[in-house]
Amino acid sequence: MDYLKLDESDMVTFSAPVNIAIIKYWGKSCQKLNLPMNSSLSLNLNQDHLQAKTTIATSSTFIKDRIWLNGKEQDVEGNTRLQACLKEIRRLARLQAVKRNEDVHRVTRCSQKVHISSRNNFPTAAGLASSAAGYAALVAALGQLYRVDGDLSGVARCGSGSACRSMLGGFVEWVKGGKSDGTDSIAQQFVGEEHWPELRVLIVVTSAQTKAVGSTEGMQRSVETSALLQHRVDNVVPDRMKALTDAILNKDFSAFAEICMKESNQLHAVCQDTFPPLRYLNNVSEQIIRFVHAYNEHCSDTRVAYTFDAGPNAFLFVLERHLSEVASLIYKIFGPATDNATDFFRGERFKAYQSDLPDFETKICPTSAEYVICTKAGPGPLQLFEHNISPKTGLPL
Ligand code: DP6
């Protein structure tokens, strides 16, 4: 590549958060536009611990759109979701530029090709919603590069449905909408990341491997074969959404926890009801579910809640005042065979582990998790000024 020298206006970088669904999105009414059968609600996690960071560079010398994920170049031509995002943002950019009477240069800039470099600070495709964070960072950066105003969650949705919920901070609802063109199927912030400061999330990574059946394919199979899915959409989700939003507003942990666990269980019941069945949980995930119920019962109080997406890693919700005890129990039950707690816990620091742990019957078979990330709620996409692409070569750094 010739010497380029891209300047600041030719490069934009955004980071975006991973979101964890509490009311789950599973099943589409339109595959092409990623329109969901039901509304969903999730929490965005802190970007210090889980983040996708995407740089987009543009130059009249670039001959085609190119993308690198964690430094490895990917196919762009065959990636219909990426194509859909690029096409839609360029269409909006031209439309808005014309409306603003901007000069031809800015309008034609939308015809220039882009180089995209995206990096995650956590394992890709391990059930940690990396595609959601990736598409949200991509769309936020494209929006800034092309100066597109207004809500871009619909564009992120075209990349990956759940990505629209990573476009805002805190608790976010993806309203399913009713229009066939999808224009009202957008994300809305329910409450910001500062709303419930005591809430913590422990992500128990039970396997950092790629899942066998991706969400897109899995949910399509459920739409075609599961009778439980339609029942859930019609009769369960609407009431749960109302009860969950009330619980969040009132910071009612017990109510929040119960809905959270029931939603996770129903998602995996739908997966089991799919034909052939889908299995995303592994043996450690099952033991974590058993531990949570045994612990809550022992405390005669709901202190921990689990939720699992289409993967075996557990997302545990706990209030700060119980964090130390819960983390210590997880270490005791699911920790590594060798005594090395420093490597086991990552992310947010918390008070020293407790030694006077409650002793209760869990009937848990000996299993160990890989590691635990301690995190909390966080903001939506953030603009960064450190880029992933070299201004001299236009290639990933
Ligand atoms: C289980 O958003 O990854 O995490 O729209 O096909 O890209 P596509 O699916 P995706 O599905 C996420 C499913 C889930 C539940 C959720 O996040 O709500």
Coordinates of N, CA and C and ligand atoms in Angstrom, one line a residue, residues 19 21 23-26 28 34 40 81 131 157 159-163 165 174 215-216 219 267 308-310, ligand 1:
N19 N -24.1 -6.7 25.9 CA -25.3 -6.6 26.7 C -25.8 -8.0 27.1
A21 N -29.1 -10.2 28.1 CA -30.6 -10.1 28.0 C -31.2 -10.7 29.3
I23 N -35.0 -10.2 29.6 CA -36.1 -10.8 28.8 C -35.4 -11.1 27.4
K24 N -35.5 -12.4 27.1 CA -34.7 -12.9 25.9 C -35.4 -12.6 24.6
Y25 N -34.6 -12.4 23.6 CA -35.0 -12.3 22.2 C -34.6 -13.7 21.6
W26 N -35.6 -14.4 21.2 CA -35.4 -15.7 20.5 C -36.5 -15.9 19.5
K28 N -37.5 -14.8 15.1 CA -37.7 -13.6 14.3 C -39.0 -13.7 13.5
N34 N -34.1 -8.8 10.7 CA -33.9 -9.2 12.1 C -35.0 -8.6 13.0
S40 N -37.6 -7.3 24.0 CA -36.7 -7.9 25.0 C -36.0 -6.7 25.8
R81 N -24.9 -9.3 6.4 CA -25.3 -8.4 7.5 C -24.4 -7.2 7.5
S131 N -20.9 -10.4 19.0 CA -21.3 -9.8 17.7 C -22.2 -8.5 18.0
R157 N -29.4 -3.2 14.4 CA -30.3 -4.4 14.4 C -30.1 -5.2 13.1
G159 N -27.4 -5.7 11.6 CA -26.2 -6.5 11.7 C -26.4 -7.7 12.6
S160 N -27.0 -7.5 13.8 CA -27.3 -8.6 14.7 C -28.4 -8.0 15.5
G161 N -29.5 -8.8 15.7 CA -30.7 -8.3 16.4 C -30.3 -7.6 17.7
S162 N -29.6 -8.4 18.6 CA -29.3 -7.9 19.9 C -28.4 -6.8 19.9
A163 N -27.7 -6.5 18.8 CA -26.8 -5.3 18.8 C -27.5 -4.0 19.0
R165 N -29.5 -3.3 21.2 CA -29.6 -3.0 22.6 C -28.2 -2.5 23.2
W174 N -35.6 -3.4 23.7 CA -35.7 -3.4 22.2 C -37.2 -3.6 22.0
S215 N -26.8 -18.5 17.3 CA -28.1 -18.0 17.6 C -29.0 -17.9 16.4
T216 N -28.5 -17.3 15.3 CA -29.4 -17.1 14.1 C -30.0 -18.4 13.7
M219 N -32.3 -20.0 16.6 CA -33.7 -19.5 16.8 C -34.6 -19.7 15.6
L267 N -36.0 -19.8 28.0 CA -35.2 -19.8 26.7 C -34.7 -21.2 26.5
F308 N -28.5 -17.3 31.3 CA -27.6 -17.8 30.3 C -28.2 -17.4 28.9
D309 N -27.4 -17.0 28.0 CA -27.8 -16.8 26.6 C -27.6 -18.1 25.8
A310 N -27.3 -17.9 24.6 CA -27.1 -19.2 23.8 C -25.7 -19.7 23.9
Ligands
DP6_1 C1 -29.9 -15.8 23.3 O1 -28.7 -11.2 18.3 O2 -27.1 -13.0 18.2 O3 -28.5 -13.9 23.2 O4 -30.2 -11.4 15.4 O5 -29.5 -13.6 14.5 O6 -27.8 -12.0 15.1 P1 -29.2 -12.5 15.4 O7 -29.2 -13.1 16.8 P2 -28.5 -12.6 18.2 O8 -29.3 -13.4 19.2 C2 -29.2 -13.3 20.6 C3 -30.0 -14.3 21.3 C4 -29.8 -14.4 22.8 C5 -30.9 -13.6 23.6 C6 -30.8 -12.1 23.6 O9 -29.7 -11.6 23.5 O10 -31.8 -11.5 23.8

